[in-house]
Coordinates of C-alpha atoms in Angstrom, one line a residue:
M5 CA 38.3 36.9 -11.9
H6 CA 35.2 38.9 -13.3
L7 CA 33.3 35.1 -14.1
T8 CA 34.1 34.5 -10.7
A9 CA 33.0 37.0 -9.5
F10 CA 29.0 36.8 -11.4
T11 CA 29.5 33.3 -10.7
A12 CA 29.0 33.7 -6.8
V13 CA 26.8 36.6 -6.8
C14 CA 24.4 33.8 -8.7
L15 CA 24.7 30.7 -6.8
V16 CA 23.6 33.4 -3.6
I17 CA 20.8 34.3 -5.5
Y18 CA 20.3 30.7 -6.5
S19 CA 20.6 30.2 -3.0
C20 CA 17.8 32.5 -1.9
L21 CA 15.4 31.7 -3.9
H22 CA 16.2 28.2 -3.5
S23 CA 15.8 27.6 0.9
S24 CA 17.0 24.4 2.0
T25 CA 17.5 22.8 5.2
V26 CA 21.0 20.6 6.8
Y27 CA 20.0 17.4 8.1
G28 CA 21.3 15.0 10.5
D29 CA 24.6 14.7 12.2
D30 CA 26.6 13.6 8.7
Q31 CA 25.0 17.6 8.3
I32 CA 22.6 16.5 4.8
M33 CA 21.9 19.8 3.3
V34 CA 18.0 19.0 1.1
E35 CA 16.0 21.1 -1.0
N36 CA 13.8 22.7 0.7
S37 CA 10.9 21.0 -1.8
D38 CA 8.0 18.3 -2.0
C39 CA 9.0 14.4 -1.3
F40 CA 9.1 11.8 -4.7
L41 CA 9.4 8.5 -3.3
S42 CA 10.0 5.6 -6.0
V43 CA 11.8 3.1 -6.2
S44 CA 12.5 0.1 -9.0
D45 CA 10.6 -3.0 -9.3
S46 CA 12.5 -5.4 -7.8
D47 CA 12.2 -3.7 -4.7
A48 CA 8.3 -2.6 -5.2
L49 CA 6.3 -5.6 -3.9
K50 CA 7.8 -4.9 -0.2
M51 CA 8.1 -1.7 0.2
P52 CA 6.0 -0.1 3.5
I53 CA 2.3 0.5 3.2
P54 CA 2.6 4.4 3.4
F55 CA -0.6 6.7 5.8
T56 CA -1.9 9.0 7.5
K57 CA -4.3 9.7 10.4
N58 CA -7.0 12.6 10.1
G59 CA -9.4 12.7 13.3
K60 CA -9.9 8.9 13.9
R61 CA -9.7 8.1 10.4
Y62 CA -6.2 6.0 8.7
A63 CA -5.9 7.1 4.8
I64 CA -3.6 4.7 2.0
I65 CA -1.9 6.8 0.3
Y66 CA -1.7 5.9 -2.8
P67 CA 1.2 6.3 -5.8
D68 CA 0.0 7.7 -9.0
A69 CA 0.5 6.8 -12.4
K70 CA 3.8 6.0 -12.4
G71 CA 3.8 4.3 -9.5
S72 CA 5.9 7.6 -6.7
L73 CA 4.4 8.5 -3.9
N74 CA 3.8 13.2 -3.9
V75 CA 4.1 14.2 -1.0
K76 CA 4.1 17.7 0.5
N77 CA 7.6 18.9 2.7
G78 CA 7.0 18.6 5.9
L79 CA 4.3 16.7 6.4
S80 CA 4.5 13.7 8.3
F81 CA 2.9 9.8 7.6
K82 CA 3.4 6.2 8.8
L83 CA 4.7 3.3 7.2
S84 CA 4.0 0.1 8.5
C85 CA 5.6 -3.6 6.8
S86 CA 2.2 -5.0 8.4
T87 CA 2.8 -8.5 8.9
S88 CA 6.8 -8.3 7.7
K89 CA 9.3 -6.4 8.9
F90 CA 12.3 -3.6 8.2
A91 CA 15.1 -5.2 6.1
S92 CA 17.5 -2.4 7.5
N93 CA 18.8 -2.9 11.3
A94 CA 18.7 0.8 11.9
I95 CA 15.3 0.7 10.9
R96 CA 14.1 -2.0 12.8
Q97 CA 14.8 -1.6 16.4
N98 CA 12.7 -3.2 18.7
D99 CA 11.7 -5.6 16.3
T100 CA 9.6 -2.8 15.2
A101 CA 6.9 -2.6 11.8
E102 CA 5.9 0.6 11.6
A103 CA 7.3 4.0 11.0
L104 CA 7.0 8.0 11.6
V105 CA 8.4 9.3 9.5
T106 CA 8.9 13.1 7.7
C107 CA 9.5 14.0 4.3
V108 CA 11.9 16.6 4.0
G109 CA 12.7 17.1 -0.2
N110 CA 13.0 14.4 -2.9
D111 CA 13.4 11.1 -2.2
L112 CA 14.5 11.2 1.8
L113 CA 12.6 11.8 4.7
L114 CA 13.1 11.8 8.4
Y115 CA 13.1 9.5 11.5
R116 CA 13.7 10.5 14.8
R117 CA 16.1 12.6 13.5
E118 CA 18.2 11.2 11.0
T119 CA 17.5 11.0 7.4
Y120 CA 17.7 8.1 5.3
R121 CA 16.4 7.6 1.7
Y122 CA 12.6 5.6 1.1
A123 CA 14.5 2.6 -0.3
D124 CA 16.0 2.8 3.3
F125 CA 12.7 0.7 4.3
R126 CA 12.6 -1.9 2.5
C127 CA 10.3 -4.3 4.1
D128 CA 12.2 -7.6 4.9
D129 CA 8.6 -10.2 2.5
M130 CA 6.2 -8.3 1.1
P131 CA 3.1 -6.8 3.3
K132 CA -0.1 -9.1 2.8
S133 CA -3.0 -8.1 3.0
E134 CA -5.9 -10.3 5.9
L135 CA -9.6 -11.1 5.4
R136 CA -11.7 -9.8 9.0
V137 CA -15.1 -10.5 8.5
T138 CA -17.4 -8.2 10.7
G139 CA -19.6 -8.0 13.0
E140 CA -22.0 -6.5 10.0
L141 CA -24.4 -7.4 8.1
C142 CA -25.8 -6.3 4.8
Q143 CA -28.9 -7.1 1.9
P144 CA -30.6 -5.6 4.3
A145 CA -28.8 -8.0 7.1
N146 CA -28.8 -10.7 6.5
Y147 CA -25.5 -11.4 4.9
T148 CA -21.8 -10.6 5.8
V149 CA -20.3 -8.4 5.8
A150 CA -15.7 -9.2 5.3
A151 CA -13.2 -6.9 5.0
V152 CA -10.2 -6.6 3.1
G153 CA -7.2 -5.0 4.4
F154 CA -3.8 -4.6 5.6
R155 CA -2.8 -4.5 10.1
T156 CA -0.9 -2.4 11.6
D157 CA 0.5 -1.5 14.9
R158 CA -2.9 0.8 15.8
A159 CA -5.4 0.2 12.9
F160 CA -6.5 -1.8 10.1
L161 CA -5.5 -0.2 6.6
Q162 CA -9.4 -0.9 4.5
L163 CA -8.9 -1.6 1.1
Y164 CA -12.0 -2.6 0.2
S165 CA -15.0 -4.7 1.9
M166 CA -17.9 -7.0 0.6
C167 CA -21.1 -8.5 2.1
F168 CA -21.2 -13.0 2.2
D169 CA -23.8 -14.6 0.8
K170 CA -22.7 -17.7 3.5
S171 CA -25.5 -19.7 2.9
T172 CA -24.2 -20.0 -1.1
E173 CA -20.8 -19.1 -0.7
N174 CA -20.6 -16.0 -2.6
S175 CA -20.0 -12.7 -2.7
L176 CA -22.4 -10.4 -3.8
Y177 CA -21.1 -6.5 -4.4
T178 CA -18.2 -5.1 -2.9
W179 CA -17.5 -1.4 -1.7
Y180 CA -14.5 0.0 -2.9
D181 CA -12.6 4.2 -3.5
A182 CA -12.7 4.3 -7.5
R183 CA -9.1 6.1 -7.7
S184 CA -8.0 6.7 -11.3
P185 CA -5.4 5.7 -12.4
Y186 CA -6.3 2.4 -10.9
Y187 CA -9.9 1.5 -12.3
D188 CA -8.2 1.3 -15.5
N189 CA -4.7 -0.3 -14.9
H190 CA -4.0 -4.0 -14.7
Q191 CA -1.2 -5.4 -11.9
K192 CA 1.7 -5.9 -13.8
N193 CA 5.1 -8.5 -12.3
S194 CA 2.4 -10.5 -10.3
K195 CA 0.2 -13.8 -11.0
R196 CA -2.8 -14.4 -9.4
P197 CA -2.8 -14.4 -5.5
S198 CA -3.9 -17.6 -3.8
F199 CA -7.6 -17.4 -2.4
I200 CA -7.6 -16.6 1.5
K201 CA -8.6 -20.1 3.6
S202 CA -11.4 -18.7 5.5
K203 CA -13.8 -21.3 7.7
E204 CA -16.0 -18.1 7.8
L205 CA -17.0 -17.8 5.3
Y206 CA -15.7 -20.9 2.7
G207 CA -16.0 -23.1 5.9
K208 CA -15.3 -26.9 4.4
T209 CA -14.7 -25.5 0.7
D210 CA -11.5 -25.3 -0.7
V211 CA -12.6 -22.4 -3.4
N212 CA -8.5 -22.3 -5.3
K213 CA -9.8 -26.4 -6.3
K214 CA -12.6 -24.9 -6.9
Y215 CA -11.7 -20.7 -9.0
T216 CA -9.9 -23.5 -12.0
L217 CA -10.3 -24.1 -15.7
K218 CA -11.8 -27.4 -15.5
E219 CA -14.2 -26.0 -12.2
Q220 CA -15.0 -23.4 -14.6
V221 CA -15.5 -25.1 -18.2
I222 CA -19.1 -24.7 -18.8
E223 CA -20.5 -27.9 -21.0
P224 CA -22.5 -26.9 -24.0
Q225 CA -25.8 -28.5 -23.9
R226 CA -26.8 -31.2 -27.0
D227 CA -29.8 -30.5 -28.9
F228 CA -30.4 -35.0 -29.8
E229 CA -33.3 -36.1 -31.9
T230 CA -36.1 -38.1 -30.3

């Protein structure tokens, strides 16, 4: 009896030190902690692009070295499947490819007053980036600026941009934000993707046929005796 009373007191103290909130009609109690969002490797390629808006600027939320998204409790952000749709019928209302969610703790997100696990927001296919040729010029005002990123309902989430010479069909240099640990990591579970067939940049040239080992092998020059 004394042990039971002591245990009850401990539980009361713990509940006071670790506040929690009840969400949804199912009365799910969630500890008020930050979100650590991750999925299995098999689902990772089909997860939506997470991003936030700061004034007029949109920014992608990048995962840490272990592939986990770390989001502060109470922070609202968007998830976009871009070129795909959400796989879940409950989430894919009005055939939307975008969802405004709020971190409520652990791997749980609040969406339209209902609580879902992060994995529930899987897309029906992998979100694909696209190439855009902008109206900007570079180096110095003689070449074309092109950008690669993800298209969303209201924004273009840029991954990087490049200065491109159309006359030689070559990229001169690129701009991107260097983030640790991405600059010293290699991409897993993925083979090299195909080049985008952009008539604006490459004209009629099929870069996929040019970017092969056979095309890039340089025959050594031989010295012939005269």
